[in-house]
């Protein structure tokens, strides 16, 4: 590990490889150097959106948690591969690797140092959050050594293609094909939700941080406690926010789309 590494800026380029199948070369997107916060956000958003476009169901929060872990590798030679219609995402680096692979998935085990904690929580909660979520849904997180040096973290969410990816020519009850709306006919997601400035503020905070406790949201948004609870209740009832396995709040997939839309 480089001891004088500048954790405020990432000087390397990450590559995101999308595999439609394994018979042809993947489509590659590059994430250029940037300030660390911007870099992690851009990487997370790119991976999440490309996986979703392929039909994947892995939540934004899980992609964020694993992407943040690259800071431990000082962002060396990042490659993220998206497979299985977006339901398997493999995160690889060429950093020092992860020696205690099983302990890394338990709360409280951490190798984070002070400069990292400006950009991640640094308390050993990332992989446990991912593991708990996937365990509840027959998914998995696997940590392996990379070929020469570094780590490879693979997250997989089991899915039913027939149930989750209906044909664009879905059958109507009369047996005739019914076409899905064209992109120009679809209603923008943001038009379905009318958010107050405070609700928008909460979604923006959750999109930046990945997941937050009630007290954390209260402090970040400078909102009174009772108002925080009421706002979260409204967002949960609207299906935009849900409780994470750690009992904090996180964006749902729809919540992420609304947050990204800018309303």
JSON list of C-alpha atoms in Angstrom, two decimals, residues 91-93 142-146 150-154:
[
{"chain": "A", "resi": 91, "resn": "UNK", "atom": "CA", "xyz": [-15.91, -5.94, -8.58]},
{"chain": "A", "resi": 92, "resn": "UNK", "atom": "CA", "xyz": [-12.16, -6.49, -9.08]},
{"chain": "A", "resi": 93, "resn": "UNK", "atom": "CA", "xyz": [-9.10, -4.49, -8.08]},
{"chain": "A", "resi": 142, "resn": "UNK", "atom": "CA", "xyz": [-18.33, -14.10, -2.60]},
{"chain": "A", "resi": 143, "resn": "UNK", "atom": "CA", "xyz": [-14.88, -12.66, -1.87]},
{"chain": "A", "resi": 144, "resn": "UNK", "atom": "CA", "xyz": [-11.90, -14.16, -3.75]},
{"chain": "A", "resi": 145, "resn": "UNK", "atom": "CA", "xyz": [-8.28, -13.36, -4.51]},
{"chain": "A", "resi": 146, "resn": "UNK", "atom": "CA", "xyz": [-7.55, -11.74, -7.86]},
{"chain": "A", "resi": 150, "resn": "UNK", "atom": "CA", "xyz": [-6.05, -7.69, -5.16]},
{"chain": "A", "resi": 151, "resn": "UNK", "atom": "CA", "xyz": [-9.57, -8.86, -4.44]},
{"chain": "A", "resi": 152, "resn": "UNK", "atom": "CA", "xyz": [-12.64, -9.87, -6.44]},
{"chain": "A", "resi": 153, "resn": "UNK", "atom": "CA", "xyz": [-16.06, -9.37, -4.84]},
{"chain": "A", "resi": 154, "resn": "UNK", "atom": "CA", "xyz": [-19.02, -10.94, -6.65]}
]
